Coordinates of C-alpha atoms and ligand atoms in Angstrom, one line a residue:
Chain A
M1 CA -198.3 114.2 316.1
N2 CA -196.7 111.4 314.1
L3 CA -195.7 108.8 316.7
S4 CA -194.9 105.1 316.1
L5 CA -194.1 103.0 319.1
P6 CA -191.9 100.5 317.3
H7 CA -189.7 103.3 316.0
A8 CA -189.6 104.9 319.4
L9 CA -188.4 101.6 320.8
A10 CA -185.7 101.4 318.1
V11 CA -184.4 104.8 319.5
W12 CA -184.6 103.4 323.0
Q13 CA -182.7 100.3 321.9
R14 CA -179.9 102.4 320.5
N15 CA -179.3 103.8 323.9
L16 CA -179.6 100.4 325.5
A17 CA -177.0 99.0 323.1
M18 CA -174.6 101.7 324.2
Y19 CA -175.4 101.3 327.9
R20 CA -174.8 97.6 327.7
R21 CA -171.2 98.3 326.8
T22 CA -170.6 100.3 330.0
W23 CA -173.3 99.3 332.5
K24 CA -170.9 97.6 334.9
W25 CA -169.0 100.9 335.4
N26 CA -172.1 103.0 335.2
I27 CA -174.1 101.1 337.8
L28 CA -171.4 100.9 340.5
P29 CA -171.6 104.5 341.7
N30 CA -175.4 104.1 342.1
F31 CA -174.7 101.8 345.0
F32 CA -172.0 103.8 346.6
E33 CA -174.0 107.0 346.6
P34 CA -176.8 105.8 349.0
V35 CA -174.3 104.0 351.2
F36 CA -172.4 107.3 351.7
Y37 CA -175.6 109.2 352.3
L38 CA -177.0 106.8 354.8
T39 CA -173.7 106.4 356.6
A40 CA -173.2 110.1 356.9
I41 CA -176.7 110.6 358.1
G42 CA -177.1 107.5 360.2
V43 CA -173.7 107.7 361.9
G44 CA -173.3 111.5 361.8
L45 CA -176.4 113.7 361.6
G46 CA -178.7 111.0 362.9
A47 CA -176.8 111.1 366.2
Y48 CA -178.1 114.7 366.7
V49 CA -181.4 114.6 364.9
Q50 CA -183.2 111.6 366.3
Q51 CA -186.7 112.0 365.0
M52 CA -188.2 113.6 362.0
G53 CA -191.9 113.5 361.1
G54 CA -192.3 110.7 363.7
L55 CA -189.6 108.5 362.2
P56 CA -185.9 107.9 362.9
Y57 CA -184.2 110.5 360.7
A58 CA -182.6 108.1 358.2
A59 CA -186.0 106.4 357.7
F60 CA -187.6 109.7 357.1
L61 CA -185.0 110.6 354.5
A62 CA -185.0 107.3 352.6
P63 CA -188.1 107.6 350.5
G64 CA -187.2 111.2 349.4
L65 CA -183.7 110.2 348.5
V66 CA -185.0 107.4 346.3
C67 CA -187.0 110.0 344.3
V68 CA -184.0 112.3 344.2
A69 CA -181.9 109.4 342.7
A70 CA -184.6 108.9 340.1
M71 CA -184.7 112.6 339.4
N72 CA -180.9 112.7 338.9
G73 CA -180.9 109.6 336.6
A74 CA -183.4 111.1 334.3
S75 CA -181.9 114.6 334.5
F76 CA -178.4 113.6 333.4
E77 CA -179.8 111.7 330.5
V78 CA -182.1 114.5 329.1
T79 CA -179.5 117.3 329.6
Y80 CA -175.9 116.6 328.8
N81 CA -176.4 113.3 327.0
I82 CA -179.2 114.5 324.8
F83 CA -177.4 117.7 324.0
V84 CA -174.3 115.8 322.9
R85 CA -176.4 113.4 320.8
M86 CA -178.2 116.3 319.1
H87 CA -175.5 118.9 318.6
F88 CA -172.1 117.0 318.6
E89 CA -172.7 113.4 317.6
K90 CA -175.6 114.3 315.2
T91 CA -177.3 111.1 316.2
Y92 CA -180.7 112.5 315.4
D93 CA -179.7 113.7 311.9
A94 CA -178.8 110.1 311.2
M95 CA -182.1 108.7 312.6
L96 CA -184.0 111.2 310.5
T97 CA -182.6 109.7 307.3
T98 CA -184.6 106.5 308.2
P99 CA -188.4 106.2 308.8
V100 CA -187.8 107.4 312.4
Q101 CA -189.6 110.7 313.0
P102 CA -188.9 113.5 315.5
D103 CA -191.8 112.4 317.7
D104 CA -190.4 108.9 317.8
I105 CA -187.0 110.3 318.9
L106 CA -188.8 112.3 321.7
A107 CA -190.7 109.3 322.9
G108 CA -187.7 107.0 322.7
E109 CA -185.5 109.4 324.7
V110 CA -188.2 109.9 327.4
L111 CA -188.5 106.2 327.7
W112 CA -184.8 105.9 328.0
A113 CA -184.6 108.6 330.6
M114 CA -187.3 106.8 332.6
T115 CA -185.2 103.6 332.3
R116 CA -182.1 105.4 333.7
A117 CA -184.3 106.8 336.4
A118 CA -185.4 103.3 337.2
I119 CA -181.8 102.1 337.4
Y120 CA -180.7 105.0 339.7
G121 CA -183.8 105.0 341.9
G122 CA -184.0 101.2 341.9
C123 CA -180.4 100.8 343.2
F124 CA -181.1 103.4 345.8
Y125 CA -184.2 101.7 346.9
L126 CA -182.4 98.3 347.1
V127 CA -179.7 99.8 349.4
T128 CA -182.2 101.6 351.7
T129 CA -184.2 98.3 352.0
A130 CA -181.1 96.3 352.7
W131 CA -180.4 98.9 355.4
G132 CA -183.8 98.3 356.9
L133 CA -185.0 101.8 356.1
T134 CA -187.7 101.0 353.6
P135 CA -189.8 97.9 353.5
W136 CA -189.4 95.1 350.9
H137 CA -193.1 94.9 350.3
A138 CA -193.1 98.5 349.0
A139 CA -191.1 97.4 346.0
P140 CA -194.0 97.6 343.5
W141 CA -195.0 101.0 344.7
A142 CA -191.3 102.1 344.6
V143 CA -191.3 101.1 340.9
V144 CA -194.4 103.3 340.2
V145 CA -193.0 106.3 342.0
I146 CA -189.5 106.0 340.4
V147 CA -191.0 105.7 336.9
L148 CA -193.3 108.7 337.6
S149 CA -190.3 110.7 338.9
G150 CA -188.4 109.7 335.7
L151 CA -191.2 110.8 333.5
L152 CA -191.6 114.2 335.2
F153 CA -187.9 115.1 335.2
A154 CA -187.4 113.8 331.7
A155 CA -190.1 116.2 330.6
V156 CA -188.8 119.2 332.7
G157 CA -185.2 118.7 331.6
L158 CA -186.1 118.2 327.9
V159 CA -188.0 121.5 327.8
F160 CA -184.8 123.2 329.0
S161 CA -182.4 121.2 326.7
L162 CA -184.5 121.9 323.6
Q163 CA -184.3 125.7 324.2
I164 CA -180.7 126.3 324.9
V165 CA -177.9 126.6 322.4
T166 CA -174.7 126.0 324.5
I167 CA -174.0 123.1 326.7
D168 CA -172.6 125.4 329.5
L169 CA -176.1 126.5 330.4
F170 CA -176.8 123.1 332.0
S171 CA -174.8 124.2 335.1
F172 CA -177.6 126.7 335.7
Y173 CA -180.2 124.0 335.4
F174 CA -178.4 121.9 338.0
T175 CA -177.4 124.5 340.5
L176 CA -180.3 127.0 340.2
F177 CA -183.1 124.5 339.6
L178 CA -182.4 120.9 340.7
T179 CA -180.3 121.8 343.8
P180 CA -182.9 124.0 345.4
L181 CA -185.6 121.5 344.5
F182 CA -183.5 118.8 346.2
L183 CA -183.1 121.0 349.4
F184 CA -186.7 122.3 349.6
S185 CA -189.0 119.5 348.5
D186 CA -189.8 117.7 351.7
V187 CA -186.8 115.5 351.4
F188 CA -184.8 116.7 354.4
F189 CA -187.6 118.2 356.6
P190 CA -191.4 118.0 356.5
L191 CA -192.2 121.1 354.5
A192 CA -195.8 121.3 355.7
E193 CA -194.6 121.8 359.3
R194 CA -192.4 124.7 358.3
L195 CA -194.8 126.6 356.1
S196 CA -198.2 128.1 356.6
G197 CA -201.0 129.8 354.7
I198 CA -200.4 130.7 351.1
W199 CA -196.9 129.3 351.2
L200 CA -198.3 125.8 351.6
W201 CA -200.1 126.3 348.3
V202 CA -197.1 127.8 346.5
A203 CA -195.0 124.8 347.6
E204 CA -197.3 122.5 345.7
A205 CA -195.8 123.9 342.5
L206 CA -192.4 122.3 343.3
P207 CA -192.2 119.2 341.1
L208 CA -190.1 117.0 343.3
L209 CA -192.5 117.5 346.2
H210 CA -195.1 115.2 344.6
P211 CA -193.0 112.0 344.0
V212 CA -191.5 112.5 347.5
R213 CA -194.9 112.6 349.1
L214 CA -196.1 109.6 347.0
A215 CA -193.1 107.6 348.2
R216 CA -193.3 108.6 351.8
L217 CA -197.0 107.9 352.2
G218 CA -197.0 104.8 350.0
F219 CA -193.9 103.2 351.7
A220 CA -195.7 103.6 355.1
H221 CA -199.0 102.3 353.7
R222 CA -200.6 105.6 354.7
W223 CA -202.7 105.9 351.5
S224 CA -204.5 109.2 351.2
A225 CA -206.6 111.2 348.7
I226 CA -203.9 113.8 348.3
M227 CA -201.9 111.1 346.4
L228 CA -204.4 111.4 343.6
W229 CA -203.4 115.1 343.3
D230 CA -199.8 114.1 343.2
V231 CA -200.2 111.6 340.5
G232 CA -202.4 114.0 338.6
Y233 CA -199.8 116.8 338.9
I234 CA -197.0 114.5 337.6
L235 CA -199.0 113.2 334.6
G236 CA -200.6 116.6 333.8
V237 CA -197.4 118.6 334.0
S238 CA -195.4 115.9 332.1
T239 CA -198.0 115.8 329.3
L240 CA -198.0 119.6 329.0
L241 CA -194.3 119.9 328.9
L242 CA -193.9 117.0 326.4
L243 CA -196.3 118.8 324.1
L244 CA -194.0 121.8 324.2
C245 CA -191.1 119.5 323.5
H246 CA -193.0 118.0 320.5
R247 CA -193.0 121.5 319.0
S248 CA -189.5 122.5 319.8
I249 CA -187.9 119.2 318.7
H250 CA -189.5 119.6 315.3
K251 CA -188.1 123.1 315.1
R252 CA -184.7 121.9 316.2
L253 CA -184.3 118.9 314.0
T254 CA -186.1 119.8 310.8
A255 CA -184.9 123.3 310.1
Chain B
M1 CA -188.7 109.7 287.8
V2 CA -187.3 108.7 291.1
I3 CA -186.8 112.3 292.2
E4 CA -188.8 115.1 290.9
A5 CA -188.2 118.5 292.5
R6 CA -190.1 121.6 291.3
H7 CA -188.9 125.1 291.9
V8 CA -187.6 124.3 295.3
V9 CA -186.5 127.2 297.5
K10 CA -185.1 127.2 301.0
R11 CA -184.5 130.3 303.1
F12 CA -183.0 130.5 306.6
G13 CA -184.1 133.9 307.8
A14 CA -182.7 136.3 305.3
R15 CA -180.1 133.8 303.9
V16 CA -181.2 132.0 300.7
A17 CA -179.6 128.5 300.8
V18 CA -181.5 127.1 297.7
A19 CA -182.8 129.6 295.3
G20 CA -185.2 127.7 293.0
I21 CA -183.9 124.3 291.9
D22 CA -185.5 121.8 289.6
L23 CA -184.3 118.3 289.6
S24 CA -185.4 115.2 287.6
V25 CA -183.6 112.0 288.4
P26 CA -184.7 109.0 286.4
P27 CA -184.2 105.5 287.8
G28 CA -180.9 103.7 287.5
I29 CA -178.6 106.6 287.0
C30 CA -176.0 108.3 289.1
F31 CA -176.8 112.0 289.4
G32 CA -174.2 114.4 290.8
L33 CA -174.6 117.8 292.4
L34 CA -171.3 119.6 291.9
G35 CA -170.6 122.8 293.7
P36 CA -168.4 124.7 296.1
N37 CA -168.8 125.0 299.9
G38 CA -172.1 126.7 300.8
A39 CA -173.6 126.1 297.3
G40 CA -176.7 124.5 298.9
K41 CA -176.0 120.9 298.1
T42 CA -176.7 119.5 301.6
T43 CA -179.8 121.6 302.0
T44 CA -181.1 120.3 298.6
L45 CA -180.5 116.7 299.8
R46 CA -182.2 117.3 303.1
M47 CA -185.3 118.5 301.2
V48 CA -185.1 115.4 298.9
Y49 CA -185.4 113.0 301.9
G50 CA -187.8 115.3 303.6
V51 CA -186.1 116.3 306.8
T52 CA -186.2 119.9 305.8
R53 CA -189.4 121.5 304.4
P54 CA -188.9 123.7 301.4
T55 CA -189.8 127.3 301.8
A56 CA -191.5 127.0 298.4
G57 CA -191.8 124.3 295.8
N58 CA -192.3 120.6 296.3
V59 CA -190.4 117.3 296.1
R60 CA -191.7 114.0 295.0
V61 CA -189.6 110.8 295.5
F62 CA -190.8 107.5 294.1
G63 CA -193.9 109.6 293.1
I64 CA -194.7 110.2 296.7
D65 CA -194.8 113.8 298.1
V66 CA -192.1 113.7 300.8
A67 CA -193.8 116.3 302.9
T68 CA -197.0 114.2 303.3
D69 CA -195.4 110.7 303.8
P70 CA -191.8 110.9 304.9
R71 CA -191.9 107.4 306.4
A72 CA -192.9 105.7 303.2
V73 CA -190.2 107.6 301.3
R74 CA -187.4 107.0 303.7
S75 CA -188.0 103.3 304.1
R76 CA -187.0 103.0 300.4
L77 CA -183.9 105.2 300.4
G78 CA -180.6 105.4 302.2
V79 CA -178.5 108.5 303.1
T80 CA -174.8 108.8 303.9
L81 CA -174.5 112.2 305.6
Q82 CA -171.5 114.5 305.0
Q83 CA -170.3 113.9 308.5
N84 CA -170.1 110.2 309.7
V85 CA -172.6 109.5 312.4
L86 CA -171.3 106.3 314.1
I87 CA -171.5 105.0 317.7
E88 CA -167.9 105.1 318.5
A89 CA -168.0 102.7 321.4
L90 CA -169.7 100.0 319.4
S91 CA -168.4 97.7 316.7
P92 CA -169.3 97.9 313.0
V93 CA -171.7 94.9 313.4
E94 CA -173.4 96.6 316.4
N95 CA -173.7 99.9 314.5
L96 CA -175.3 98.1 311.6
R97 CA -177.8 96.3 313.9
V98 CA -178.8 99.5 315.7
F99 CA -179.3 101.2 312.3
G100 CA -181.3 98.2 311.0
R101 CA -183.7 98.6 313.9
Y102 CA -184.6 102.1 312.8
H103 CA -186.0 100.4 309.7
L104 CA -187.8 97.8 311.9
L105 CA -186.0 95.0 310.0
P106 CA -186.8 91.6 311.4
H107 CA -183.9 89.7 313.0
R108 CA -183.3 87.2 310.3
L109 CA -183.3 89.7 307.5
L110 CA -181.1 92.0 309.5
D111 CA -178.5 89.2 310.1
A112 CA -178.4 88.5 306.4
R113 CA -178.0 92.1 305.4
V114 CA -175.2 92.7 307.9
E115 CA -173.3 89.7 306.5
K116 CA -173.8 91.0 303.0
L117 CA -172.6 94.5 303.8
L118 CA -169.6 93.3 305.8
D119 CA -168.4 91.7 302.5
F120 CA -169.6 94.4 300.1
L121 CA -167.8 97.2 301.9
E122 CA -164.9 95.1 303.2
L123 CA -165.6 95.5 306.8
R124 CA -165.1 92.0 307.9
S125 CA -161.5 92.3 309.1
H126 CA -162.6 94.7 311.9
A127 CA -166.2 93.7 312.3
H128 CA -166.0 93.5 316.1
V129 CA -163.6 96.3 316.9
P130 CA -164.9 99.5 318.5
V131 CA -165.4 102.1 315.7
K132 CA -163.2 104.7 317.4
Q133 CA -160.2 102.5 316.7
L134 CA -160.8 102.4 313.0
S135 CA -159.3 104.5 310.2
G136 CA -161.2 107.3 308.5
G137 CA -161.6 105.3 305.4
F138 CA -163.0 102.3 307.3
Q139 CA -165.4 104.6 309.2
R140 CA -166.6 106.1 305.9
R141 CA -167.2 102.6 304.4
L142 CA -169.2 101.7 307.5
A143 CA -171.2 105.0 307.2
I144 CA -172.1 103.9 303.7
A145 CA -172.9 100.4 304.8
L146 CA -175.4 101.9 307.3
S147 CA -177.2 103.7 304.6
L148 CA -177.5 100.4 302.6
V149 CA -179.0 98.4 305.5
N150 CA -182.5 98.7 304.2
D151 CA -181.5 97.7 300.7
P152 CA -182.6 101.1 299.3
E153 CA -183.8 101.8 295.8
L154 CA -182.3 105.3 296.0
L155 CA -178.9 106.0 297.6
I156 CA -178.0 109.6 298.6
L157 CA -174.4 110.3 299.3
D158 CA -173.3 113.7 300.6
E159 CA -169.6 114.2 299.7
P160 CA -168.8 110.5 300.0
T161 CA -165.0 110.8 299.5
T162 CA -164.1 114.2 301.0
G163 CA -161.0 114.0 303.1
L164 CA -160.1 110.4 302.1
D165 CA -156.9 109.2 300.6
P166 CA -156.7 108.4 296.9
A167 CA -156.8 104.6 297.4
V168 CA -159.9 104.8 299.5
R169 CA -161.5 107.1 297.0
L170 CA -160.9 104.6 294.2
A171 CA -162.3 101.8 296.3
L172 CA -165.4 103.7 297.1
W173 CA -165.9 104.7 293.5
A174 CA -165.9 101.0 292.6
R175 CA -168.6 100.4 295.1
V176 CA -170.8 103.2 293.8
R177 CA -170.4 101.8 290.3
A178 CA -171.4 98.4 291.5
L179 CA -174.5 99.7 293.2
R180 CA -175.4 101.6 290.0
A181 CA -174.9 98.4 288.0
A182 CA -177.2 96.6 290.4
G183 CA -179.9 99.0 289.3
K184 CA -179.9 101.5 292.2
T185 CA -180.4 105.2 291.6
I186 CA -177.7 107.3 293.2
L187 CA -177.8 111.0 294.0
L188 CA -174.4 112.3 295.2
T189 CA -172.8 115.6 296.0
T190 CA -169.2 116.4 295.5
H191 CA -166.8 119.3 295.0
Y192 CA -164.4 117.1 293.1
M193 CA -164.9 117.5 289.4
D194 CA -163.0 114.3 288.7
E195 CA -165.3 112.4 290.9
A196 CA -168.4 113.8 289.2
Q197 CA -166.9 113.1 285.8
R198 CA -166.0 109.5 286.6
L199 CA -169.1 108.5 288.5
C200 CA -172.0 110.5 287.2
D201 CA -174.2 109.9 284.2
R202 CA -175.6 113.4 284.7
V203 CA -174.4 116.3 286.8
A204 CA -175.8 119.6 287.8
I205 CA -173.4 122.4 288.6
V206 CA -174.7 124.3 291.6
A207 CA -173.5 127.7 293.0
R208 CA -175.3 130.0 295.4
G209 CA -178.4 127.9 295.5
K210 CA -178.9 127.7 291.7
I211 CA -178.3 125.2 289.1
L212 CA -176.0 126.8 286.5
A213 CA -175.9 124.0 284.0
E214 CA -177.0 120.4 283.8
G215 CA -176.3 117.4 281.6
A216 CA -173.9 114.6 281.0
P217 CA -170.3 115.6 281.9
E218 CA -169.0 115.4 278.3
E219 CA -172.1 117.2 277.0
L220 CA -171.5 120.1 279.5
I221 CA -167.9 120.4 278.5
A222 CA -168.7 120.3 274.8
N223 CA -171.6 122.7 275.1
H224 CA -169.9 125.3 277.3
L225 CA -166.2 125.0 276.2
A226 CA -164.4 122.5 273.9
R227 CA -162.9 119.1 274.3
E228 CA -159.4 120.3 275.2
A229 CA -157.6 123.0 277.0
L230 CA -154.3 124.7 276.5
E231 CA -152.7 126.7 279.4
C232 CA -150.0 129.3 278.9
E233 CA -148.6 132.5 280.4
C234 CA -149.2 135.5 278.3
D235 CA -149.8 139.2 278.6
E236 CA -153.2 140.8 277.9
N237 CA -151.8 142.8 274.9
E238 CA -150.1 139.7 273.3
V239 CA -153.4 137.9 273.0
P240 CA -154.7 139.3 269.6
A241 CA -151.4 138.7 267.9
L242 CA -151.3 135.1 269.2
L243 CA -154.8 134.0 268.8
D244 CA -156.6 136.0 266.1
G245 CA -157.9 133.8 263.3
L246 CA -157.3 130.5 265.2
P247 CA -160.1 128.0 265.9
V248 CA -160.6 128.9 269.6
A249 CA -163.9 128.1 271.4
H250 CA -163.4 130.0 274.6
V251 CA -160.7 131.9 276.5
L252 CA -160.3 132.3 280.2
R253 CA -157.8 134.5 282.0
A254 CA -156.7 134.0 285.7
G255 CA -153.9 136.5 286.5
A256 CA -151.1 136.0 284.0
R257 CA -152.4 132.5 283.1
L258 CA -154.5 132.1 280.0
T259 CA -156.6 129.0 279.3
I260 CA -157.6 128.4 275.8
Y261 CA -160.3 125.9 274.9
A262 CA -160.4 124.2 271.5
D263 CA -161.2 120.9 270.0
D264 CA -157.6 120.3 268.8
V265 CA -155.1 122.1 271.0
A266 CA -152.1 120.3 269.6
S267 CA -152.4 122.1 266.3
L268 CA -153.3 125.3 268.1
A269 CA -150.1 125.0 270.1
D270 CA -148.1 124.6 266.9
A271 CA -149.8 127.7 265.4
I272 CA -149.0 129.7 268.6
R273 CA -145.3 128.5 268.5
R274 CA -145.0 129.7 264.9
R275 CA -146.4 133.1 265.8
D276 CA -144.1 133.3 268.8
G277 CA -141.1 133.1 266.5
G278 CA -138.3 131.3 268.3
E279 CA -139.5 132.0 271.8
R280 CA -140.1 128.8 273.9
R281 CA -143.4 129.6 275.7
V282 CA -144.4 127.0 278.3
M283 CA -147.7 125.5 277.3
V284 CA -149.7 122.7 279.0
M285 CA -152.2 120.7 277.1
R286 CA -154.9 118.7 278.8
P287 CA -158.5 117.6 278.3
A288 CA -161.1 120.1 279.4
N289 CA -163.0 119.2 282.5
L290 CA -166.0 120.1 284.7
E291 CA -163.8 122.5 286.7
D292 CA -163.3 124.5 283.5
V293 CA -167.0 124.6 282.9
F294 CA -167.5 125.8 286.4
L295 CA -164.9 128.5 286.0
A296 CA -166.4 129.6 282.7
L297 CA -169.9 129.8 284.3
T298 CA -169.0 131.5 287.5
G299 CA -165.6 133.1 286.9
S300 CA -164.3 131.4 290.1
T301 CA -162.9 128.0 290.9
L302 CA -164.7 125.3 292.8
E303 CA -162.3 125.5 295.7
E304 CA -162.3 129.2 296.2
S305 CA -165.7 130.5 295.6
E306 CA -167.7 131.4 298.7
P307 CA -171.4 132.1 299.1
Ligands
ATP401 N1 -179.8 125.3 309.5 C1 -179.3 126.4 308.9 N2 -179.5 127.6 309.3 C2 -179.0 128.7 308.7 N3 -178.3 128.6 307.6 C3 -178.0 127.4 307.0 C4 -178.6 126.2 307.6 N4 -178.2 125.2 306.9 C5 -177.5 125.7 305.8 N5 -177.4 127.0 305.9 C6 -176.7 127.9 305.0 O1 -177.2 127.6 303.7 C7 -176.1 127.7 302.7 C8 -176.0 126.4 302.0 O2 -175.6 125.4 302.9 P1 -175.4 123.9 302.5 O3 -174.9 123.2 303.7 O4 -176.6 123.4 301.8 O5 -174.1 124.0 301.5 P2 -173.3 122.8 300.8 O6 -173.3 123.0 299.4 O7 -173.7 121.5 301.3 O8 -171.8 123.2 301.4 P3 -170.6 122.2 301.8 O9 -169.9 121.9 300.6 O10 -169.8 123.1 302.7 O11 -171.2 121.1 302.5 C9 -174.9 128.0 303.5 O12 -174.7 129.4 303.4 C10 -175.2 127.7 304.9 O13 -174.5 128.5 305.8
MG402 MG1 -172.8 120.0 302.4

C-alpha cells in the first residue's frame, strides 16, 4: 500500500474541476427524478396501496429511494466514467507520470464516487423532505447513510470495472445486478414480512438492504442494535472489495 | 548519470518488448531513441519513469532506484506521452492547474509556472478556450507544457512531433533546444531520422527491443557508412564493372535501386559516368543520414519494418 492523501485529493480535484464545468446541467435531472417518482407513487400507486410497514406508501418508499439515488450516483461514476478515463482518455497514464500512485488514484476515485453519491442522494433527500415524506432533522443521518451507500457501491462497482475489458459489459452490471437489487432490497416492500427461515439470512447478503434499513430506522428515530450490523457490513465489505481493487488497479495500470 | 539502465528486459507473456537494453544518459544532453513502430521505445520510457516494472534488470534515475521510490523520481521529471492526454472540456490554463496539483505545487508557485508556460509554449492566445476547440499543434504544445509544470530536471518526450505539420515541428524543435540550453536533460523517442539528427547529442537505434547502435549521429553515420550517399538505378550484373576499384565504403540494394556510400560521392559519380560511356544514368547525391544507418543495420527502413 502506497497511499498519500494529498495526491488522492489531487485526483479528486481533477474530477471536481470537470464537474464544475457541467454541474448545472448535471444536477437538474437529480431533482426531476424524485419528483416523478413521488408523483407517480403518491398520485398513482399510493391511491391503491395506502399503507406499507405502518406508513403511508410514499413515506415508506422515501428512505429507500434516497439510498437508491446514492447507489446510482456512485455506480455511474465507477463504471462508465472510470472505464472511459482508464481505457479511452488515458487519464491515469498521465497521472502516473507524476508522483501520483495507483493507490492514490483508487482513493481519489472512491472519494469522488462518494461525492457524486452525496449529490444524487442529497438532492433526492431534499425533495422528499420538501414533500413532507422525510423529516428535516434527519439530515445529518441522511448524510451518513448516503456517504456509506456511496462507499459501498463505489467499491462493488470498481471490482467489476477493473476486471472487464469492454465497456459493453456494464449493461450486465446494471440490468443483472443493480436492477434486481433495486427491486428486492426492502425498498418497495418490507422484505422481512415476505421471507422466512433461511431466506431471511440469505437476504442479508444483499448490499443495498443495509443502507436502506439504516435510512428507514434512522429517519424514524427507531435506533436498534441491528444497525451496528448494517454499518459493520458496509464498512467490512467495502474494505474487502477495495483491497481487491488495490491489487487489480496495479495490474491494470502498471503492466 | 541522470539515467542508468542496466540489462533491462520487458516481456508481455511470450512477447518480448524490450530484449536487454543498457542506457546511460549524462546530465544536460538530448538523447534520442530512434526506431520503427513496435521497437520497444514507449516500453523503455515507461520503465525509465517507473510505471512499468522491468521483467529483469534495473533502472536508476537521478541515482535513485525507480522501483523503490517512484514518487521521488517522478517529482523531478516530466513526461509527454505519445498520445495527448488533455481534459477536452477545460481550457489550457485549467489543464495546467489540474496537472500542477498532481505535483502538490502550492498556489503561488503554480500561478507563476502557468504564466511562464503560457509564454514559453505560446499558449496565451487561447489560454481560456476549451481544449477540444484547439488545433493538433496547439494541443501538442499544451501536452508538453503539462510535463514542464513541475520544472523537471529530466524531460521525457515520446514521439513529440509525430503527426504534426512541418511548421509546428520546427517550432517544437526550437523549444526542445531551448530547454536543453537551459540545462535540462532530455530523453525523446522518434521515428524521424531528421528529428534525431537535428535535436540529439546522442542517439540509440532501436529495433525489436534491442539497441543496434549508439553514439552521436555523425559518429554513427561515419562509423557504419560514410559521409555521403549516391543513389542510382543499376542491374546486379553491372555493379562490378561500375564500382570495382573505386573508394566505396558500403553498398545497399533495394530492388533496382542501388545506394553507394562514400566520403566523396561527386568524384565517384564522375568515375561512374566515365565507365558508363555516353549513357546518362540518373544519379542522386545527398548526405548520408541515420535512416541509411538503420537500413544498413537491419536491412529494412524505419517506416516499413514491423516487429
Ligand atoms: N501492455 C502491453 N501488453 C502486451 N504487449 C505490449 C504492451 N505494451 C507494449 N506491447 C508490445 O511491445 C512491443 C513494443 O511496444 P512499444 O509500444 O514499446 O513500441 P514503440 O517503439 O513505442 O512503438 P510505436 O512507435 O508504435 O509507438 C510491441 O510489439 C507492443 O505490441
Ligand atoms: Mg511508442
